[in-house]
XYZ file of C-alpha atoms in Angstrom:
721
model
C 22.256 -36.289 -21.256
C 23.521 -38.724 -18.948
C 20.910 -40.835 -17.200
C 21.323 -42.569 -14.480
C 18.608 -44.640 -11.731
C 19.118 -44.563 -8.201
C 16.553 -46.799 -6.243
C 13.704 -44.213 -7.103
C 15.721 -41.187 -8.283
C 16.468 -40.664 -11.462
C 18.943 -37.957 -12.295
C 19.557 -36.500 -15.141
C 23.134 -35.622 -15.887
C 22.330 -32.612 -18.523
C 26.599 -31.686 -19.674
C 25.760 -31.506 -23.631
C 22.395 -29.232 -23.556
C 22.723 -25.932 -24.902
C 22.211 -24.155 -21.606
C 21.125 -25.672 -17.922
C 17.120 -25.926 -18.043
C 14.254 -27.581 -16.363
C 11.088 -29.151 -16.590
C 9.290 -26.231 -15.763
C 10.493 -24.299 -18.426
C 11.285 -26.490 -21.330
C 8.840 -28.892 -23.341
C 11.499 -30.765 -24.300
C 12.993 -31.844 -20.805
C 9.256 -32.266 -20.317
C 8.871 -34.677 -22.618
C 11.547 -36.455 -22.403
C 11.241 -36.894 -18.314
C 7.344 -38.059 -18.706
C 8.768 -40.223 -21.048
C 11.107 -41.185 -18.992
C 8.479 -42.177 -16.337
C 6.680 -43.988 -18.853
C 9.256 -46.106 -19.134
C 10.285 -46.489 -15.264
C 7.073 -45.916 -13.200
C 8.860 -46.281 -9.966
C 11.051 -43.238 -9.901
C 9.449 -41.322 -7.005
C 11.842 -38.454 -7.085
C 13.505 -36.827 -9.809
C 17.288 -34.715 -10.500
C 18.735 -32.118 -13.236
C 22.446 -31.906 -12.527
C 24.939 -29.968 -14.256
C 27.011 -27.531 -12.717
C 23.735 -27.471 -10.263
C 21.193 -29.895 -9.632
C 17.754 -29.615 -9.663
C 15.602 -31.931 -7.962
C 11.907 -31.752 -8.031
C 9.993 -33.781 -4.542
C 7.464 -36.584 -5.169
C 4.108 -34.910 -4.982
C 6.210 -32.321 -7.905
C 6.777 -36.127 -9.544
C 3.413 -37.203 -9.045
C 1.986 -34.173 -11.276
C 4.033 -35.486 -13.755
C 3.101 -39.353 -13.445
C -0.286 -38.845 -13.774
C 0.321 -37.402 -18.080
C 2.269 -40.049 -18.150
C -0.777 -42.108 -16.338
C -2.302 -40.571 -18.655
C -0.168 -41.164 -22.680
C -0.259 -44.763 -21.540
C -3.881 -44.821 -21.799
C -4.663 -44.010 -25.043
C -1.970 -44.852 -26.384
C -1.101 -48.219 -24.737
C -4.861 -49.539 -24.344
C -6.903 -47.535 -25.949
C -4.070 -47.590 -29.393
C -5.218 -43.381 -30.620
C -1.847 -44.115 -32.480
C -2.416 -47.301 -34.563
C -3.553 -46.119 -38.417
C -6.999 -47.316 -38.287
C -7.922 -45.034 -34.917
C -10.365 -42.203 -36.779
C -7.508 -41.596 -39.502
C -9.016 -38.466 -40.894
C -7.586 -37.307 -37.394
C -4.177 -38.781 -37.249
C -2.066 -35.843 -37.660
C -4.604 -33.858 -35.144
C -4.695 -37.481 -32.244
C -0.808 -37.238 -33.093
C -0.277 -33.123 -32.567
C -2.072 -33.902 -28.713
C -0.324 -37.634 -27.945
C 2.696 -35.392 -29.075
C 1.607 -32.092 -26.542
C 0.059 -34.334 -23.475
C 4.364 -35.371 -23.370
C 5.693 -31.434 -23.631
C 2.997 -28.928 -23.072
C 0.113 -30.519 -21.226
C -1.526 -27.521 -20.144
C -1.492 -26.101 -24.077
C -2.791 -29.939 -24.844
C -5.920 -29.089 -22.540
C -6.663 -25.846 -24.009
C -6.474 -27.051 -27.402
C -8.519 -30.318 -26.398
C -11.265 -28.090 -24.879
C -10.812 -25.834 -28.312
C -11.861 -29.177 -30.214
C -14.247 -30.607 -28.652
C -16.835 -27.282 -28.659
C -16.464 -26.613 -31.483
C -17.281 -30.831 -32.386
C -18.575 -31.436 -29.086
C -21.436 -34.814 -30.900
C -18.582 -36.305 -33.044
C -17.494 -39.439 -32.525
C -14.205 -38.939 -32.333
C -15.527 -36.525 -29.369
C -16.602 -38.827 -27.782
C -13.949 -41.751 -28.114
C -10.757 -39.902 -27.625
C -11.483 -35.481 -26.765
C -13.551 -35.569 -24.638
C -12.211 -39.015 -22.192
C -8.580 -36.785 -22.318
C -10.456 -33.778 -21.349
C -11.783 -34.644 -18.480
C -8.233 -37.159 -17.551
C -6.616 -33.464 -17.631
C -8.978 -32.463 -15.778
C -8.904 -34.458 -13.367
C -4.589 -34.707 -13.579
C -3.907 -32.654 -10.038
C -1.897 -30.592 -12.907
C -4.747 -28.828 -14.989
C -6.330 -28.867 -10.638
C -3.833 -25.715 -10.085
C -4.179 -23.846 -12.778
C -7.118 -23.439 -14.024
C -8.848 -20.068 -12.500
C -5.693 -18.856 -13.994
C -6.402 -19.914 -17.919
C -7.652 -16.980 -18.066
C -4.615 -15.242 -18.665
C -2.791 -17.492 -19.925
C -0.321 -17.282 -23.474
C -0.447 -20.597 -25.839
C 3.258 -22.235 -25.559
C 3.972 -20.719 -21.826
C 6.108 -21.966 -19.583
C 4.976 -19.562 -16.391
C 1.910 -22.670 -15.399
C 4.206 -25.263 -15.058
C 6.523 -22.357 -12.889
C 3.906 -22.251 -9.885
C 3.155 -25.892 -9.611
C 6.926 -27.159 -10.911
C 9.178 -25.518 -7.259
C 11.851 -27.659 -6.925
C 14.827 -27.310 -4.765
C 18.342 -26.563 -6.190
C 21.894 -26.170 -4.414
C 24.879 -26.065 -6.925
C 27.094 -28.615 -6.846
C 29.731 -27.643 -4.020
C 27.097 -27.422 -1.451
C 24.737 -29.962 0.141
C 22.762 -28.605 1.765
C 19.419 -27.704 -0.960
C 16.722 -24.641 -1.253
C 13.905 -23.670 -2.974
C 14.053 -20.748 -4.881
C 10.807 -19.334 -5.332
C 7.621 -19.164 -2.725
C 5.023 -21.463 -2.658
C 2.199 -20.179 -5.114
C -0.174 -17.340 -3.323
C 2.331 -16.483 -0.933
C 1.705 -12.851 0.906
C 5.235 -11.031 1.461
C 5.030 -9.730 5.411
C 7.993 -8.024 5.501
C 11.820 -8.015 3.685
C 15.402 -6.952 5.048
C 18.124 -7.436 4.325
C 21.181 -8.917 6.380
C 25.237 -7.559 6.263
C 26.672 -10.281 3.854
C 23.764 -8.858 1.527
C 21.267 -11.589 1.792
C 17.627 -11.002 1.693
C 15.490 -12.251 3.285
C 11.635 -12.167 2.592
C 8.603 -12.990 5.499
C 5.300 -15.263 3.714
C 1.922 -15.819 5.037
C 1.109 -19.100 3.501
C -2.496 -19.773 2.625
C -3.797 -22.903 5.019
C -0.689 -22.052 7.827
C -0.398 -21.025 10.658
C 3.726 -20.727 10.885
C 4.975 -18.051 8.303
C 7.638 -18.813 5.673
C 11.036 -17.322 6.128
C 12.832 -17.200 2.884
C 16.767 -16.224 2.633
C 18.914 -16.151 -0.415
C 21.838 -15.322 0.091
C 24.347 -14.276 -2.979
C 25.444 -18.074 -3.795
C 21.647 -18.848 -4.963
C 22.270 -16.222 -8.168
C 25.911 -17.059 -9.234
C 26.492 -17.376 -12.945
C 26.392 -20.949 -13.822
C 29.862 -19.209 -14.938
C 31.306 -18.972 -11.008
C 29.655 -21.828 -10.041
C 31.933 -24.189 -12.647
C 34.639 -22.285 -11.110
C 33.798 -23.228 -7.342
C 33.338 -26.616 -8.354
C 36.965 -26.410 -10.056
C 38.337 -24.835 -6.490
C 36.739 -27.077 -4.681
C 37.855 -29.734 -5.764
C 41.374 -28.735 -5.650
C 40.818 -26.665 -2.067
C 39.835 -30.440 -0.345
C 43.150 -32.456 -1.640
C 44.318 -30.485 1.264
C 43.235 -33.011 4.895
C 42.567 -30.703 7.827
C 44.302 -32.355 11.185
C 42.275 -32.789 13.770
C 44.062 -29.953 15.667
C 43.245 -27.867 13.011
C 39.979 -27.923 12.914
C 40.055 -27.645 16.808
C 41.675 -24.461 16.257
C 38.615 -23.706 13.373
C 39.888 -19.918 13.529
C 42.928 -20.194 11.346
C 41.407 -23.045 9.145
C 39.342 -20.996 8.111
C 42.200 -17.594 7.157
C 44.614 -20.409 5.759
C 41.376 -21.382 3.607
C 40.663 -18.472 2.688
C 44.440 -17.389 1.119
C 44.880 -20.366 -0.460
C 40.716 -20.588 -1.689
C 42.294 -16.536 -3.130
C 44.894 -18.067 -5.206
C 43.296 -20.495 -6.641
C 40.978 -19.069 -8.094
C 42.784 -16.080 -9.725
C 45.435 -18.959 -10.740
C 42.094 -21.007 -12.381
C 40.263 -16.959 -13.076
C 43.953 -16.118 -15.441
C 44.337 -19.415 -17.228
C 40.633 -19.168 -18.175
C 40.856 -15.719 -18.947
C 37.317 -15.071 -17.465
C 36.736 -11.311 -16.456
C 36.124 -11.957 -13.090
C 36.926 -8.747 -10.456
C 39.691 -9.212 -7.227
C 37.022 -8.195 -5.268
C 34.166 -10.534 -6.531
C 37.560 -13.286 -5.910
C 37.813 -12.632 -2.671
C 33.711 -13.069 -2.235
C 33.570 -16.400 -4.650
C 36.034 -16.793 -1.894
C 34.285 -16.849 1.318
C 31.587 -18.864 -0.080
C 34.462 -21.524 -0.943
C 35.676 -21.744 2.389
C 32.312 -21.784 4.083
C 31.238 -25.300 1.967
C 34.301 -26.587 2.457
C 35.444 -26.004 6.402
C 32.548 -24.540 7.176
C 29.315 -25.098 8.150
C 27.090 -23.926 4.914
C 23.398 -23.220 5.109
C 24.107 -22.505 9.153
C 26.564 -19.810 8.783
C 23.547 -17.640 5.847
C 21.271 -18.309 9.075
C 23.101 -17.449 11.371
C 23.770 -13.703 10.043
C 20.426 -12.642 11.324
C 20.350 -10.545 14.376
C 16.624 -11.575 14.714
C 17.047 -15.524 14.427
C 16.997 -16.650 17.899
C 17.316 -20.866 17.240
C 17.075 -22.971 14.243
C 15.967 -26.674 14.383
C 16.879 -29.112 11.873
C 14.920 -32.192 12.697
C 15.692 -35.736 12.228
C 15.548 -37.210 9.270
C 18.089 -35.225 7.829
C 16.929 -34.309 4.078
C 12.653 -34.161 4.229
C 11.889 -31.580 6.175
C 13.051 -28.251 5.761
C 15.292 -26.210 8.709
C 12.480 -24.036 10.877
C 13.722 -21.332 12.782
C 13.232 -19.206 16.376
C 11.840 -15.587 14.904
C 12.112 -12.680 17.192
C 9.582 -10.906 15.865
C 7.470 -14.181 13.765
C 7.420 -16.689 16.190
C 8.797 -20.431 14.635
C 8.865 -20.738 10.923
C 9.435 -23.266 7.903
C 12.425 -21.701 5.395
C 14.027 -22.731 2.470
C 16.595 -24.498 2.840
C 16.910 -28.021 3.518
C 20.072 -29.556 4.930
C 20.302 -33.358 3.456
C 21.873 -36.755 5.425
C 25.252 -36.112 4.131
C 25.714 -31.966 4.882
C 24.525 -33.296 8.026
C 26.984 -36.355 9.165
C 29.898 -33.202 8.515
C 28.755 -30.762 11.125
C 28.270 -34.270 13.373
C 31.449 -35.138 12.375
C 32.323 -31.257 12.967
C 30.439 -30.482 16.293
C 32.499 -33.822 18.108
C 36.596 -32.769 16.614
C 35.747 -29.007 17.444
C 34.499 -29.761 20.930
C 36.253 -33.115 22.026
C 33.444 -34.943 23.273
C 31.777 -37.588 21.504
C 28.225 -38.096 19.905
C 27.963 -41.560 18.887
C 25.530 -44.510 20.194
C 27.095 -45.262 23.150
C 27.116 -41.180 23.699
C 23.734 -39.623 21.893
C 23.908 -36.312 23.180
C 26.069 -33.611 22.588
C 26.291 -29.995 24.240
C 28.611 -27.407 22.555
C 29.071 -23.738 21.311
C 30.504 -22.694 17.758
C 31.895 -19.568 17.129
C 31.618 -17.782 14.046
C 33.488 -15.106 12.332
C 29.423 -13.912 12.111
C 28.540 -14.656 15.237
C 28.039 -17.744 18.113
C 25.613 -19.973 18.860
C 25.572 -23.879 21.358
C 24.493 -26.823 19.572
C 22.393 -29.471 20.952
C 22.640 -32.465 18.430
C 21.080 -35.895 18.766
C 21.520 -39.370 16.881
C 20.307 -42.837 18.201
C 20.289 -44.451 20.081
C 17.736 -41.263 21.283
C 16.293 -40.418 17.906
C 15.953 -43.007 16.314
C 15.795 -41.466 12.911
C 18.709 -40.279 13.105
C 21.376 -37.462 13.007
C 18.915 -33.979 14.351
C 20.328 -30.640 15.783
C 19.159 -27.621 17.420
C 20.853 -24.202 17.873
C 20.945 -21.307 20.293
C 22.103 -18.622 17.808
C 24.061 -15.364 20.243
C 24.783 -12.337 19.120
C 28.115 -11.559 17.589
C 28.747 -9.531 20.403
C 27.224 -8.956 24.085
C 24.062 -7.727 24.454
C 24.230 -4.715 27.068
C 21.272 -2.796 28.966
C 20.944 0.191 26.082
C 20.232 -2.841 23.728
C 17.678 -4.183 25.624
C 15.714 -1.175 25.826
C 15.839 0.013 22.058
C 14.365 -3.116 21.439
C 12.006 -3.249 24.852
C 13.108 -6.517 26.610
C 12.522 -4.101 29.930
C 12.859 -0.186 30.399
C 15.402 1.971 31.488
C 13.756 2.090 35.427
C 14.428 -1.793 35.079
C 18.074 -0.627 33.700
C 18.914 1.660 36.655
C 17.420 -0.278 39.692
C 19.400 -3.339 38.263
C 22.391 -1.734 37.872
C 22.357 -0.476 41.681
C 21.651 -3.938 42.401
C 24.909 -5.342 41.009
C 27.308 -2.896 41.871
C 25.843 -3.482 45.371
C 27.173 -7.043 45.223
C 23.592 -9.491 45.977
C 23.044 -12.137 44.622
C 20.615 -12.946 41.510
C 19.280 -14.833 39.697
C 17.567 -14.703 36.265
C 14.503 -17.370 35.336
C 12.317 -17.553 32.899
C 11.187 -20.626 30.482
C 13.050 -21.507 27.061
C 14.154 -18.529 24.781
C 12.914 -15.789 27.399
C 16.629 -14.463 27.187
C 17.255 -15.270 30.038
C 21.102 -16.448 29.531
C 21.391 -13.388 27.207
C 20.540 -10.972 30.211
C 22.981 -12.182 32.249
C 25.510 -11.593 29.847
C 24.724 -8.067 29.720
C 24.502 -7.515 33.560
C 28.280 -8.784 33.835
C 28.607 -5.731 31.608
C 26.979 -3.652 34.439
C 29.922 -4.820 36.628
C 33.670 -2.663 37.188
C 36.894 -4.076 35.633
C 38.111 -3.673 38.809
C 36.594 -7.323 40.393
C 38.116 -10.230 38.771
C 35.122 -12.163 37.388
C 34.820 -15.975 37.582
C 32.790 -17.726 34.421
C 31.634 -21.294 35.457
C 29.261 -23.233 32.689
C 28.632 -26.735 31.272
C 28.494 -25.658 27.735
C 29.614 -21.816 26.205
C 27.506 -19.827 25.785
C 28.427 -16.581 27.434
C 31.172 -13.848 24.926
C 34.253 -14.776 27.104
C 36.601 -13.788 24.955
C 34.464 -10.669 23.949
C 34.847 -10.165 28.195
C 38.681 -10.121 28.028
C 39.126 -7.922 24.714
C 36.716 -5.094 26.504
C 39.940 -5.756 29.514
C 37.599 -7.718 32.193
C 40.025 -10.378 34.368
C 37.984 -13.024 33.748
C 38.885 -16.901 34.329
C 36.782 -19.415 32.288
C 35.954 -23.106 34.288
C 34.082 -25.962 32.297
C 31.989 -28.473 34.441
C 30.490 -31.695 32.951
C 27.343 -31.609 31.393
C 24.779 -32.980 33.248
C 23.293 -33.950 29.972
C 26.156 -35.211 28.263
C 28.008 -36.934 31.221
C 31.484 -36.698 30.047
C 33.871 -38.103 32.456
C 36.927 -36.745 31.375
C 35.156 -33.443 32.782
C 35.083 -32.181 36.908
C 31.299 -32.744 37.717
C 29.531 -29.190 38.394
C 29.311 -29.605 41.223
C 33.212 -29.860 42.521
C 33.939 -27.286 39.913
C 32.136 -24.721 41.792
C 33.727 -25.658 45.055
C 36.766 -24.863 43.465
C 35.374 -21.649 41.933
C 35.349 -20.352 45.758
C 38.423 -21.510 46.281
C 40.154 -19.052 43.478
C 39.560 -15.693 45.889
C 37.600 -12.622 45.845
C 35.315 -13.084 42.892
C 32.103 -11.746 41.567
C 30.984 -15.347 39.949
C 28.619 -16.391 36.978
C 27.480 -19.253 36.989
C 25.588 -20.301 32.999
C 22.646 -22.534 34.376
C 21.426 -23.722 37.247
C 20.371 -27.665 36.399
C 21.458 -30.169 39.418
C 23.791 -30.353 42.322
C 25.555 -27.484 41.736
C 22.629 -25.828 42.808
C 23.687 -26.263 46.745
C 27.442 -25.031 46.174
C 26.056 -21.670 44.778
C 23.374 -21.126 47.671
C 26.545 -21.570 49.544
C 28.155 -18.841 47.995
C 25.174 -16.537 47.759
C 24.979 -17.039 51.735
C 28.768 -16.105 52.698
C 27.783 -13.337 49.122
C 30.824 -14.483 47.539
C 33.187 -12.178 49.395
C 30.559 -9.314 48.996
C 30.504 -9.005 45.064
C 27.799 -9.731 42.695
C 26.723 -14.188 42.240
C 24.482 -14.304 39.025
C 23.364 -17.235 37.738
C 20.329 -18.888 34.798
C 17.281 -20.904 35.771
C 13.759 -22.093 34.568
C 11.506 -20.848 36.457
C 7.987 -18.952 35.574
C 7.872 -17.332 38.548
C 10.154 -16.745 41.665
C 8.547 -20.339 43.507
C 7.916 -21.278 40.448
C 12.076 -20.655 41.129
C 12.138 -21.972 44.471
C 9.689 -25.174 43.977
C 12.507 -26.383 41.531
C 15.465 -25.342 43.920
C 14.052 -27.420 46.672
C 12.092 -30.128 45.539
C 13.357 -31.161 41.953
C 16.885 -29.924 43.047
C 17.590 -31.038 46.524
C 18.036 -27.357 47.843
C 17.434 -26.592 52.190
C 14.644 -25.243 52.495
C 15.617 -22.224 53.897
C 19.458 -22.296 52.155
C 17.615 -20.447 49.958
C 17.417 -17.756 52.215
C 20.393 -16.687 50.192
C 18.721 -15.358 47.382
C 18.338 -11.912 47.166
C 16.384 -10.802 43.671
C 14.713 -13.708 40.862
C 14.126 -11.891 37.734
C 11.486 -12.729 35.278
C 11.414 -13.221 31.952
C 8.590 -14.230 29.643
C 7.485 -14.835 26.157
C 4.795 -12.313 25.256
C 2.190 -13.843 22.449
C 0.070 -11.637 20.128
C -3.396 -12.138 20.526
C -4.012 -13.980 17.446
C -0.852 -16.649 18.507
C 1.342 -15.812 16.168
C 3.880 -13.110 17.122
C 6.258 -13.230 20.433
C 7.992 -11.160 22.167
C 10.775 -11.390 25.324
C 10.126 -9.052 27.893
C 11.565 -9.271 31.803
C 7.706 -9.284 32.828
C 8.843 -8.759 36.971
C 11.755 -8.592 40.257
C 11.091 -10.270 43.988
C 12.910 -9.539 45.844
C 13.164 -12.702 48.740
C 12.849 -11.635 52.489
C 14.583 -13.295 54.684
C 11.747 -13.925 57.793
C 10.414 -16.876 56.798
C 10.409 -20.451 58.369
C 8.377 -22.831 56.448
C 6.830 -21.821 53.270
C 8.089 -18.166 51.295
C 4.943 -18.751 48.705
C 2.600 -18.325 52.455
C 4.826 -16.082 54.867
C 5.180 -13.513 52.928
C 9.017 -13.903 50.973
C 8.151 -12.611 47.668
C 8.309 -9.050 46.986
C 7.631 -6.790 43.937
C 9.494 -4.903 43.098
C 8.853 -4.275 39.095
C 5.653 -6.051 37.384
C 4.603 -5.845 33.566
C 2.033 -3.754 32.506
C 0.847 -5.930 29.462
C -2.113 -2.817 29.069
C 1.245 -0.244 28.826
C 3.791 -3.516 27.080
C 6.277 -2.254 29.847
C 8.126 -2.383 33.360
C 5.853 -0.314 36.142
C 7.206 0.041 40.015
C 5.582 -1.083 43.008
C 4.546 0.784 46.159
C 7.168 -1.364 48.649
C 10.158 -0.276 45.246
C 8.627 4.024 45.230
C 8.865 4.439 49.810
C 11.438 2.699 50.045
C 10.778 -0.553 51.618
C 13.014 -2.848 49.924
C 15.314 -4.802 52.073
C 17.057 -5.899 49.824
C 18.674 -2.107 48.512
C 18.060 -0.312 51.671
C 21.213 -4.062 53.150
C 22.961 -2.242 49.740
C 22.463 1.537 51.146
C 23.634 0.514 55.131
C 27.124 -0.372 53.280
C 26.964 3.482 52.066
C 27.339 6.280 54.621
C 25.973 8.277 52.914
C 22.820 7.003 51.491
C 22.404 4.823 54.814
C 19.204 5.996 55.991
C 19.123 8.353 53.431
C 15.842 6.766 50.651
C 15.674 9.805 48.896
C 19.541 9.489 48.091
C 18.801 5.925 46.933
C 16.225 6.546 44.368
C 17.383 9.908 43.034
C 21.085 7.449 42.102
C 18.933 4.545 40.530
C 17.141 7.353 38.618
C 20.060 8.125 37.373
C 21.968 5.417 36.347
C 18.330 5.193 34.629
C 18.633 8.761 32.591
C 22.011 7.088 31.965
C 20.943 4.383 29.784
C 18.216 5.903 27.986
C 20.832 9.214 27.105
C 23.172 6.399 25.289
C 19.702 5.658 23.621
C 18.713 8.659 22.193
C 21.776 9.780 21.153
C 22.229 6.401 20.177
C 18.950 6.971 17.378
C 19.122 10.493 16.864
C 22.793 10.847 15.426
C 22.355 7.367 14.006
C 25.392 5.568 15.917
C 23.949 2.045 16.804
C 27.368 1.000 17.868
C 26.523 3.609 20.744
C 24.438 0.730 22.114
C 27.645 -1.948 21.832
C 29.801 -3.188 24.136
C 32.402 -1.490 24.465
C 30.737 1.915 24.814
C 28.622 0.666 27.156
C 31.251 -0.390 29.508
C 33.486 3.067 28.960
C 30.213 5.027 30.099
C 29.809 2.631 32.685
C 32.861 3.624 34.077
C 32.423 6.899 33.472
C 29.693 7.319 35.462
C 31.217 6.020 38.183
C 34.722 7.813 37.974
C 32.203 10.847 37.777
C 30.386 9.811 40.861
C 33.289 9.710 43.081
C 34.945 12.639 41.661
C 32.098 15.215 42.546
C 31.070 13.110 45.706
C 35.130 13.985 46.552
C 34.635 17.283 45.511
C 31.007 18.729 47.299
C 30.820 15.344 49.882
C 28.375 13.409 47.969
C 26.978 12.868 44.984
C 25.253 15.249 43.053
C 22.556 13.315 40.003
C 22.272 16.602 38.604
C 26.477 17.360 39.020
C 26.570 13.330 37.444
C 24.639 13.445 34.830
C 25.772 16.716 33.837
C 29.583 15.896 33.676
C 28.422 12.694 31.885
C 27.208 14.328 29.159
C 29.805 16.375 28.754
C 32.125 13.474 29.312
C 29.608 10.930 25.745
C 29.491 14.233 23.652
C 33.495 14.524 23.316
C 34.357 11.340 23.013
C 31.733 11.084 20.066
C 33.378 14.758 18.169
């Protein structure tokens, strides 16, 4: 066994032990560690290393230091092991002192028994009783005292309940807890596609839930850990070029193939009983912890995670996540400083943007096989404690209207209404607070556009899944402007990028987020209708007036320019009465009327078409919508001969669109086909609806909703065969 002391950390390299062991599992290891604490009292952290590293934080080491202090008191100060200290009890004293180091719980029980047997003796008064009292005052005994009625002498189970170290295999940089805190209540358990198991716990005395994830690499055999360590050392001999890191997908493919080859050679040379399937799994793990993003990839595999937070300084606090069902949760994962530095380097190379003391903020996006995420990284001089990260997770494929209906983000009527408005080529802003789903909703709106239209997407930090739109057959031009946060001078300013977009011809225009001066140009685009196509974007705001206030007073827009906007969709986060659960919902659809001069709020410019009912947990149409008094919808109807002045047909078409979306949800659930709700099916279903509508209108002179729905349903059933 090798010993290293680094500052206040004791590192034990246990390679010569017959099997890997821990303090809580081994009497010998516990005695060894406590003796080291007696010898070097300034030790604050303990790490035991072999193919894995087990680390005990300061609060757990403190429990053991208390035992070391008790030993010092009796052995060094009181001299209880000297031959003249109650010679007739010399053997008992040695036994108890030995137990104190290797099994203090059993020591406490035996001392308590001896005190009961001879409560009045001098030996009891001078040694047994003080030892019992000091043990009772220690945190270790206090933690397990109430459970001693079930204690089996010699069992190490009580130690496992109080000594809960973090762990990491040597090939990993992050640490994790293998067990939840004692007394935690399991709330929910589910599995991810990659086989990782997620448990949600309610922890005693905490309002924040514990998100506890266990991935397959956490429980590999020592044989496989050893294999991965060797393979990693060989694989990392190949240094990556900067241009390679920017093409992360290609690098992963190269490293997976090289990893498989290295692992296969090692398995053959060592004659290990490892199958080809296991080699493939090990290669995936190997790449995750070499050119990948380690535990970040494990978290990004969970569709229910919306945000991931790594606070500065790394290595001290666990990763926090924002869960779709449980809000902000603490996790069992800890990112080390070494891994945080590795991430920062890759984000710099991957984005082409700086992250240093002169440029302490970096905004970018990462795309991995298991999902996409927007990255915000900060460092000194902005963050005094060093590196910190926030990741906004996006779905691997875009959100769709049917998916949102299934999760109750909005109802089918909203889907039908917005489908009609999008086809009508109006100007729309999606507003809400952080985490309300603005960008996801905007992404789903794009899929409601027919593929006949050219699409220009302008973003300062890429978040919309442009490559997926292209793969679906959309004609997309993606423009990237300078971030108003990071101010990278080599990139075009957002207002200039937007003016350029308007000169690029007849297109639907999507602006990822309205943040600054580009709002002036955006509302100019809305005024001209982007040549009669959809103009849409997102903005922070809690109400229609809040959007007006932000655009006019914060961003400097001329008030009357706001008239160019047609629809404001408000999304928000709804909380449960106890404050512990959160739900994302669309809470309002507001049209912006044009006949006002100074104050749109006072002059009735904001007219709700749908509002959220908390009691029914759904959007409800207002009388304005039901009675056909919406100016925006009537403007759309004026452009269509058979709808002009015929509100019943307009409303019938909105309901038809709503029914089609609802039918897709119902068929998906009935047939257990979740793919029906994904982008490819939804885009094809939308275009089938348009083609069938055109065919019915040409044949009978108008769009008969009953006929259109029946024919569309035939199309769906035929596609499902």
